[in-house]
Each structure stands twice: as structure tokens, then as C-alpha cells.
Tab-separated table of C-alpha atoms in Angstrom:
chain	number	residue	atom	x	y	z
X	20	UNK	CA	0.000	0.000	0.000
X	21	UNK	CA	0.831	3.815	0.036
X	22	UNK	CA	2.810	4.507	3.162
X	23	UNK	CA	2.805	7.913	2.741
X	24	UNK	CA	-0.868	8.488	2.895
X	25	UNK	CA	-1.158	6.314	5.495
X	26	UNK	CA	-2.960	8.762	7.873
X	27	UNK	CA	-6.091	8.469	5.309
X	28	UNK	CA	-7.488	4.984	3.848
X	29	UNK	CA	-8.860	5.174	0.191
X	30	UNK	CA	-11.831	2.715	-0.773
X	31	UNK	CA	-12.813	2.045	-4.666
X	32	UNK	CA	-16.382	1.477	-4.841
X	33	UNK	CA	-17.101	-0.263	-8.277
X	34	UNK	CA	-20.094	-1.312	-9.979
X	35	UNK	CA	-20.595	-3.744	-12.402
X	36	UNK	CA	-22.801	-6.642	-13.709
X	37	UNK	CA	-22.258	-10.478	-14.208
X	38	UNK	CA	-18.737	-10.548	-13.357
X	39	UNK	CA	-16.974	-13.899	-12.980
X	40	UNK	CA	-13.530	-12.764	-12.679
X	41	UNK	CA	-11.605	-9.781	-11.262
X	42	UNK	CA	-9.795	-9.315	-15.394
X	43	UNK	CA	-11.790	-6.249	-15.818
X	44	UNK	CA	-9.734	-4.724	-13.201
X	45	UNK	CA	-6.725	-4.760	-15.293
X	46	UNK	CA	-7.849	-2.425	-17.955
X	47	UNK	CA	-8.908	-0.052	-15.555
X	48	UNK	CA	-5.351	-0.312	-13.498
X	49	UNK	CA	-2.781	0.198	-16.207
X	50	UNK	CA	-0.370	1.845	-13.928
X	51	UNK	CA	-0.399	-0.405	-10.796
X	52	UNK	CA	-1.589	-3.780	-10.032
X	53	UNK	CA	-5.585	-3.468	-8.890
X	54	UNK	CA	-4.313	-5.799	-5.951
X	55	UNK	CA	-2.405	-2.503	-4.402
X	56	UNK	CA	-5.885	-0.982	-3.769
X	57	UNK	CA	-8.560	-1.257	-1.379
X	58	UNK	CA	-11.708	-2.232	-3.678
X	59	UNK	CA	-15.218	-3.257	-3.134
X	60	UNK	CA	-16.821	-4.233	-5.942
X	61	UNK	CA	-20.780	-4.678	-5.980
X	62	UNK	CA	-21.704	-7.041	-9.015
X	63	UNK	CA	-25.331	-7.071	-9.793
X	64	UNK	CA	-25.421	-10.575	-11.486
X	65	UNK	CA	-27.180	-13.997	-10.858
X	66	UNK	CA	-26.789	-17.278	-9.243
X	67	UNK	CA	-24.603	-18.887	-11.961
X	68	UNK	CA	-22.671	-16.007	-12.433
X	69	UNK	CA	-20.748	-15.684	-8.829
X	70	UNK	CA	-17.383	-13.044	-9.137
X	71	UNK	CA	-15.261	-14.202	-6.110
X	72	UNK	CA	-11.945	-12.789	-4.802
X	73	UNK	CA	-9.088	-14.159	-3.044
X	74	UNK	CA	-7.281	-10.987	-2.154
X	75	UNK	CA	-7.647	-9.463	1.378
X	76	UNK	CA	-7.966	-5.625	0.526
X	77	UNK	CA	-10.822	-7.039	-2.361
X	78	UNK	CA	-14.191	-7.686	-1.312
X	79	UNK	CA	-16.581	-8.856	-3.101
X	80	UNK	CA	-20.894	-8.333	-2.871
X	81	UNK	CA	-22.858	-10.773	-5.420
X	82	UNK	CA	-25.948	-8.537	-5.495
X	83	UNK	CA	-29.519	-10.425	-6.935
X	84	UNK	CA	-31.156	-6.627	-7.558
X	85	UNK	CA	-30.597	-4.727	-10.483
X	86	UNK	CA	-30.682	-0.800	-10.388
X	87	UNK	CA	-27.311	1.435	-9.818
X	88	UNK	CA	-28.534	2.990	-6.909
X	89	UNK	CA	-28.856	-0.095	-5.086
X	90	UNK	CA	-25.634	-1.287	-6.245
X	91	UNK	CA	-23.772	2.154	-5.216
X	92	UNK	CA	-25.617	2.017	-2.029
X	93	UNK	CA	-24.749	-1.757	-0.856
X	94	UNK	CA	-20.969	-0.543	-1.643
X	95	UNK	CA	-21.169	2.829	0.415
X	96	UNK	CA	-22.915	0.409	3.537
X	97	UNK	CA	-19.754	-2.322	3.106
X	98	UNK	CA	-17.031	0.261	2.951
X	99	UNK	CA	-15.040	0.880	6.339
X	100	UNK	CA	-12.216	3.466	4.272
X	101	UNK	CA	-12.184	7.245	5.215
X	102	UNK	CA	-12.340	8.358	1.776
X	103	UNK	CA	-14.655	6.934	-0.828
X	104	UNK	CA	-14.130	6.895	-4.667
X	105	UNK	CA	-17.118	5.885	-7.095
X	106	UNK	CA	-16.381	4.050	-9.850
X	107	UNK	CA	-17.383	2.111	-12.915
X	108	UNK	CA	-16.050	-0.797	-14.616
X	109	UNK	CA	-15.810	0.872	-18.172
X	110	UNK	CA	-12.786	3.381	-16.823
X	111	UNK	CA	-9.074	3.605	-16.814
X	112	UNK	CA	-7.265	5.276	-13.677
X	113	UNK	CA	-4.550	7.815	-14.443
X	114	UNK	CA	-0.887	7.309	-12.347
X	115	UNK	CA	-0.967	8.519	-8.875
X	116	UNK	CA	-4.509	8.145	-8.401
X	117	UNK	CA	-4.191	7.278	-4.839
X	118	UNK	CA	-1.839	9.960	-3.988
X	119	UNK	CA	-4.042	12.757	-5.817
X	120	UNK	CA	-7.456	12.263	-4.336
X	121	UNK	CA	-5.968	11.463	-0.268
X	122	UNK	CA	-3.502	14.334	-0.653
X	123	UNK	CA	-6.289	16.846	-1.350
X	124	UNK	CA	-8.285	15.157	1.219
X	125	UNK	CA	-5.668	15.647	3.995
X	126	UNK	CA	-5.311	19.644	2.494
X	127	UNK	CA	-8.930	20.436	2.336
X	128	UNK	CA	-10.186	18.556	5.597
X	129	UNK	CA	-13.453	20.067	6.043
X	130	UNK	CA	-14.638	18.977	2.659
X	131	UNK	CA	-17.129	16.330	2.986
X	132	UNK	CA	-16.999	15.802	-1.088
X	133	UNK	CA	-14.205	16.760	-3.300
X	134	UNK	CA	-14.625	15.911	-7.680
X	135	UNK	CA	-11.544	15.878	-10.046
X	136	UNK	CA	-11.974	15.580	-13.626
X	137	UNK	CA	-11.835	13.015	-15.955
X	138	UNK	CA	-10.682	12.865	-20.134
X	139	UNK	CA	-11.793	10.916	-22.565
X	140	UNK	CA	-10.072	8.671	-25.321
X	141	UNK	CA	-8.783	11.740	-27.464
X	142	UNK	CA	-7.683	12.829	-24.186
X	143	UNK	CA	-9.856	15.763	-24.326
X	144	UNK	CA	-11.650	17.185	-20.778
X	145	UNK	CA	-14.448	15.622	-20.793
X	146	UNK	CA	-16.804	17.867	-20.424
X	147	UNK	CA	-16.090	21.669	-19.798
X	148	UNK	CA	-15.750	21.718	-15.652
X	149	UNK	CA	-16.062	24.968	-14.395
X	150	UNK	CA	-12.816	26.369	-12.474
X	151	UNK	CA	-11.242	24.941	-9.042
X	152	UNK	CA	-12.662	25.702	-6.284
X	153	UNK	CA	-15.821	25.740	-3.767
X	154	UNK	CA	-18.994	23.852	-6.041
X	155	UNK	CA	-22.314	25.995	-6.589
X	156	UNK	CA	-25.759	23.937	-7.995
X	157	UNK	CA	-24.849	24.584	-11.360
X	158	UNK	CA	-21.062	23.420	-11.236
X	159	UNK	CA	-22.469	19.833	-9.975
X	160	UNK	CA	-24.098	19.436	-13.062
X	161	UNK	CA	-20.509	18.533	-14.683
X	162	UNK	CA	-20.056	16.067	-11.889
X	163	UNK	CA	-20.086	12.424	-13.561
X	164	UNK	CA	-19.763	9.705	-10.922
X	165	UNK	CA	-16.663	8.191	-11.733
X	166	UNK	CA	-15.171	11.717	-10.082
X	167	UNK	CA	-16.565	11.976	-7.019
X	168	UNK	CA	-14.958	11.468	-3.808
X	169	UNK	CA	-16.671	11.611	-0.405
X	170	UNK	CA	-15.761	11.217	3.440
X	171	UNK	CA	-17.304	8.108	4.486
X	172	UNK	CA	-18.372	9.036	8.184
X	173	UNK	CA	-19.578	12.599	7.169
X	174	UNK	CA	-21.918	11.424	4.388
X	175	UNK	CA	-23.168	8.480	6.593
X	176	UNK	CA	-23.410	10.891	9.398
X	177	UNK	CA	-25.883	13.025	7.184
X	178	UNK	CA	-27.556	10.122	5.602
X	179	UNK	CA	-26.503	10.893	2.248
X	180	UNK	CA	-27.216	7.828	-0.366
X	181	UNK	CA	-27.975	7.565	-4.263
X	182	UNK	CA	-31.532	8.091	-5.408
X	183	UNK	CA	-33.169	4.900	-5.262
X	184	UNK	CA	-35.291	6.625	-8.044
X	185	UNK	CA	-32.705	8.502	-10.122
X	186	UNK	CA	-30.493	5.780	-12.280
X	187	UNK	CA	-30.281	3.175	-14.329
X	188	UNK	CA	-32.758	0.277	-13.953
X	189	UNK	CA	-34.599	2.975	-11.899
X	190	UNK	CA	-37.610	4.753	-12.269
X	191	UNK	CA	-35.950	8.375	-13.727
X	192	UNK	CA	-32.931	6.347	-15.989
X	193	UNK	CA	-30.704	9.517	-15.700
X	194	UNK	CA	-29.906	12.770	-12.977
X	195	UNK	CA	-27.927	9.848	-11.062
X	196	UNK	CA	-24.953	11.955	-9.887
X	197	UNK	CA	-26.947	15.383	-9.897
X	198	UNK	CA	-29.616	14.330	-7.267
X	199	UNK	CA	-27.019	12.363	-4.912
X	200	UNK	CA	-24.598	15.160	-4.950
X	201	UNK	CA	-27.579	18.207	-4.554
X	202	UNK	CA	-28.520	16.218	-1.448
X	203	UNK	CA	-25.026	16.813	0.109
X	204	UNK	CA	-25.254	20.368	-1.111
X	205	UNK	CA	-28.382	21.343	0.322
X	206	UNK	CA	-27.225	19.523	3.651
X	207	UNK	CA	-24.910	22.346	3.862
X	208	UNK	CA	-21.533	19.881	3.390
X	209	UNK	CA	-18.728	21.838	1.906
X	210	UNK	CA	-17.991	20.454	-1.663
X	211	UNK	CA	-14.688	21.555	-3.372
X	212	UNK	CA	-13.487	21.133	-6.735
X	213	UNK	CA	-10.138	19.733	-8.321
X	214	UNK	CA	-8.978	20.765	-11.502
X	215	UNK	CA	-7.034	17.347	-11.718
X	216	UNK	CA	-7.439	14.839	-13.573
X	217	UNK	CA	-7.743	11.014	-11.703
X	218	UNK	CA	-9.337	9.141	-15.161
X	219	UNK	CA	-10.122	8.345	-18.513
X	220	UNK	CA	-13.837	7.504	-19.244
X	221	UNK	CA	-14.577	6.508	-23.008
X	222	UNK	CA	-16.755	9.025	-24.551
X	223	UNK	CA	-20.429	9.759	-25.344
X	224	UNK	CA	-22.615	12.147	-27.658
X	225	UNK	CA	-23.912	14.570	-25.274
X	226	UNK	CA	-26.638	15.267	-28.125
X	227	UNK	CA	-27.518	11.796	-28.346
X	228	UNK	CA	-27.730	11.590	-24.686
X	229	UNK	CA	-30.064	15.609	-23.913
X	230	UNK	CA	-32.038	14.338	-26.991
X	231	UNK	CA	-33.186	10.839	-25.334
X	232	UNK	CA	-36.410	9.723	-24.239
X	233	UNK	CA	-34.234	8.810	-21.271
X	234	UNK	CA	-33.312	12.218	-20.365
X	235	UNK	CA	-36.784	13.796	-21.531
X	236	UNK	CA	-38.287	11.858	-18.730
X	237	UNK	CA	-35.772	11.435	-15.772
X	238	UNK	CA	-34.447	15.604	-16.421
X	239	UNK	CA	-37.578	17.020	-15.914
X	240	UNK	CA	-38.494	14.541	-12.782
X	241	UNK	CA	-35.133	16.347	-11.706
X	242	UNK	CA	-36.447	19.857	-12.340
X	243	UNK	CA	-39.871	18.949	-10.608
X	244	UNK	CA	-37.749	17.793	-7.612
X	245	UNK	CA	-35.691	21.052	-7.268
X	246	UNK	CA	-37.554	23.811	-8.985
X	247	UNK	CA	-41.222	22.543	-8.177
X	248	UNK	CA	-44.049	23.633	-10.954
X	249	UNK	CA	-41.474	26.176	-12.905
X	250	UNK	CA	-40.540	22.622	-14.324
X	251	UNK	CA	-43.546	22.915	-17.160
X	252	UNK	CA	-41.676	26.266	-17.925
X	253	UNK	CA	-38.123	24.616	-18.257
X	254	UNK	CA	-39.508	21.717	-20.313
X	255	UNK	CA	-41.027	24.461	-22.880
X	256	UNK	CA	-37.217	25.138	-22.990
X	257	UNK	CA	-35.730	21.956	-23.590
X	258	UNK	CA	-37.841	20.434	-26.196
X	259	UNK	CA	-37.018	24.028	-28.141
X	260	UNK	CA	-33.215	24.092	-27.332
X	261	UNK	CA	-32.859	20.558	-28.048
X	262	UNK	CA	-34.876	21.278	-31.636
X	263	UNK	CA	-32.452	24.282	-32.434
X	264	UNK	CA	-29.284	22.091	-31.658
X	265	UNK	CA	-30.855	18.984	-34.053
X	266	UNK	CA	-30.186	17.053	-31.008
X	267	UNK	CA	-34.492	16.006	-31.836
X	268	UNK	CA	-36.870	16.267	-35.277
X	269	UNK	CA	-39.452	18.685	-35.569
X	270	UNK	CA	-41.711	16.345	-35.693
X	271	UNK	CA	-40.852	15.000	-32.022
X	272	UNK	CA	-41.222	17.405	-30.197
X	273	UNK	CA	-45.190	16.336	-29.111
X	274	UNK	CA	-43.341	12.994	-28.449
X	275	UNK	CA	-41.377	14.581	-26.041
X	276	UNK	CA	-43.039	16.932	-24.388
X	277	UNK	CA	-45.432	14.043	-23.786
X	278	UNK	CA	-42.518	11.943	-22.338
X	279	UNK	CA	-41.484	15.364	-20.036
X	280	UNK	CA	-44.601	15.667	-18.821
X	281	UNK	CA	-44.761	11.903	-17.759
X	282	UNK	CA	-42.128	12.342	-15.586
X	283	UNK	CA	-43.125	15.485	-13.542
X	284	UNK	CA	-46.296	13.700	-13.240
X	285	UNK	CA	-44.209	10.453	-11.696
X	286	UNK	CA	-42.266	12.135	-9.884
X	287	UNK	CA	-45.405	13.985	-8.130
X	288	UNK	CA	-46.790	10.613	-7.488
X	289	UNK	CA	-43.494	9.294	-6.000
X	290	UNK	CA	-43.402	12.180	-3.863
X	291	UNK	CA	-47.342	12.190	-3.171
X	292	UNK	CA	-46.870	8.676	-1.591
X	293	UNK	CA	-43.666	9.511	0.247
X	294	UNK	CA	-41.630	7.378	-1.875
X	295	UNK	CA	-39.404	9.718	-3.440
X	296	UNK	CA	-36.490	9.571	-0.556
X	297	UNK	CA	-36.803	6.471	0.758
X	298	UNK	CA	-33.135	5.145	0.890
X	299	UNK	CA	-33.129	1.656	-0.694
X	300	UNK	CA	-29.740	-0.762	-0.105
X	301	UNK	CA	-29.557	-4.130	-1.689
X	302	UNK	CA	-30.701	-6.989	0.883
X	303	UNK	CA	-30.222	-9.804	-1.213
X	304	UNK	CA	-26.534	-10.170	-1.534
X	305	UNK	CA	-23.785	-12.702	-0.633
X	306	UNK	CA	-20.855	-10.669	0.280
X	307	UNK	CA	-17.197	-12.627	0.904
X	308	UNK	CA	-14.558	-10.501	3.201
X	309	UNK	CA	-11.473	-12.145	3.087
């Protein structure tokens, strides 16, 4: 292990699905054997498809549920580390990971939350972060998972999980990172910014993505949940910014209002039966600790 950030312990919380060997972990280690790191992996899989692991800093949690923000939930439960990093299993870790994320951890320890930044495969930013520093509602929006790092005890402490709601296999298929990290935010936890970057993540149309049916339904369920009724207003907005930028045809745009307007009315039924924050963790799991 690191000796030199030995004061702070660092805790990879991966995701994946129907896993049967730890391989995947050498793509996304290039620099340093995955065995130097502490890991949990959550693998959302099924009986004849059991990932098992015989090294002692690597545990292992077969999950039988499907949705990301179970999985990401199960992992933040199992962890014991002071410092959590989310990850994926479609990413590739840049040297000195370990040493970047505890080191500005150890400098900036009243942040309960601190994000990097990650490139893609041109080795372009990938996405245009907004400067270093304290994080405001709108600079979360640039916050993909795969860059966010937390303090275990103070998120824990402040009940701070994913959205069982917000994700994918979830009701809203999209807003995953936004709604987790807004939670922190409006909890008043101090959330700083890195201009660093800790990975590579492989790239995807951001037009093909805002023009979805996906993100018609699970963006404005995100407006409903933070800006209330003005939501009708913003999806006026987005079906006619997304129609500008080509990003949907003309002749969608009923389509997709329809599909926006499905989702504030979901989301007001979630909330209307005080389902919207329940905090959901996997329960049927086998989970080996060696």
C-alpha cells in the first residue's frame, strides 16, 4: 500500500454486472496492479454467475437486484475506508490516483466531497468543468460519478445515499450523480473542486444523450424535484433548445413533451406517496470478506 498516505485509507467502490472474474480490473489499473488498492466491488449478477476474490484488501458483494442505486448504495454500507471513490467498470485510472485524491483530502479537511476531472479517449476534458474551487448547484451538473470522492463518516453521518429513483434500472434512468450530490449540497456539506485529472472515461454524444427519451423523462423529474411547478416552464425550454441544436426532429417534439410531462407527473406521485427519498440498499446479496 501507500505509506505515505497512510494517515487516510482510500476505498474504490465499483459497480458492475455479471462478473466472474476480477480481469476487468486490469484495464482499468494500467499503472499499478488493482491488488495494491482497497476495492469493493458490488456485481449485480445472478446465481450462476458468482465473481469471487481471493485478495484481502478485495471484497466482493454478489448482489440479486438490479438498479445502480442499489448497487452504489450496498458498496457505500460495506465500505469501512475514510475516503470513498465511485467508480465504474468501463474506466481507466490515471498514475498517482491514490496519492491525488488522499492528498487533497488531507489539504482540504473540512470537505465532505471533493470531484476531479476526468478525459476521454482523445484525451480531451471531458466535459467543460467549471474552475477549481468551492462547487455551486450549477457546477455539480458537470459532476459524472466516476469523479466523485466523499468522506465516508460525514456522508453516513448526514444520511446521504444515491436516489433509489434517479439511475439506471430505476424509475428516472438519468440525474444519477446530480440528485445524490444536490442532497449533500443542500445539507450544507462543503464540496470543493479539483482541476485534476484522476481518469479516462470513453466518450459519449452529449446530443444523443439531452435528446433521449431517457433524459426527456428522468431531467424534468429532476427539475420537478428542485424547482417545483417552474418545471412545465423549463420543459417548454428543452424540447425548443434541443430542436435548435438537431439534437431532436421537428416532428418529435409532441413525443417529447409528452414523455417530459410523464415524468413530472411520476415524480409527483413518488413524492405524493412519500416514496421519493426512501433510501433503498440491496438486501439480497452474498458478500465474501477475506
Amino acid at each position: 500500500m501507500h505509506n505515505n498516505n497512510k494517515l487516510l485509507k482510500l476505498e474504490i467502490l465499483i459497480s458492475t454486472m455479471f462478473q466472474t472474474d476480477l480481469l476487468f480490473l486490469e484495464k482499468m489499473f494500467p499503472h499499478e496492479h488493482f491488488s495494491n488498492f482497497n476495492i469493493i466491488i458490488v456485481n449485480q449478477t445472478s446465481e450462476d454467475k458468482i465473481l469471487e476474490s481471493t485478495y484481502p484488501n478485495i471484497k466482493v458483494a454478489n448482489s440479486f437486484e438490479r438498479g445502480s442505486p442499489a448497487s452504489r448504495n450496498l458498496a457505500i454500507r460495506l465500505g469501512t475506508a475514510d475516503v470513498f471513490l465511485m467508480s465504474d467498470d468501463d474506466i481507466v485510472y490515471e498514475k498517482g490516483l491514490e496519492e491525488t485524491i488522499l492528498g487533497a483530502h488531507r489539504k482540504h479537511e473540512d470537505a465532505g466531497m471533493i470531484s476531479f476531472e476526468a478525459i476521454n479517449e482523445q484525451h480531451e476534458l471531458y466535459t467543460n468543468y467549471y474552475p477549481e474551487g468551492e462547487h455551486t448547484k450549477k457546477s455539480l451538473l458537470k459532476i459524472y460519478t466516476w469523479v466523485i470522492t466523499f468522506k465516508r463518516e460525514v456522508f453516513q453521518d448526514h444520511e446521504i445515499y444515491f436516489n433509489h429513483h434517479f439511475g439506471v434500472g430505476s424509475t428516472f434512468k438519468g440525474s444519477t450523480e446530480y440528485v445524490f450530490l444536490r442532497n449533500a449540497f443542500d445539507k450544507g456539506l462543503k464540496m470543493i473542486h479539483i482541476s485534476k485529472v484522476i481518469v479516462m472515461h470513453p466518450n459519449l454524444s452529449s446530443g444523443v444523450l439531452m435528446g433521449s427519451d431517457n433524459a426527456f423523462f428522468s431531467r424534468t423529474a429532476r427539475m420537478q424535484r428542485f424547482i417545483g411547478n417552474l418545471s412545465y416552464i423549463w420543459l417548454i425550454k428543452y424540447v425548443l433548445f434541443t430542436w435548435r441544436h438537431q439534437y431532436i426532429k421537428f416532428t418529435d417534439i409532441p413525443y417529447k413533451f409528452k414523455l417530459g410531462l410523464q415524468g413530472i407527473s411520476k415524480y409527483k406521485e413518488l413524492e405524493t406517496k412519500g416514496e421519493i427519498n426512501k433510501i433503498h440498499v440491496s438486501q439480497n446479496y452474498r458478500y465474501t470478506e477475506n
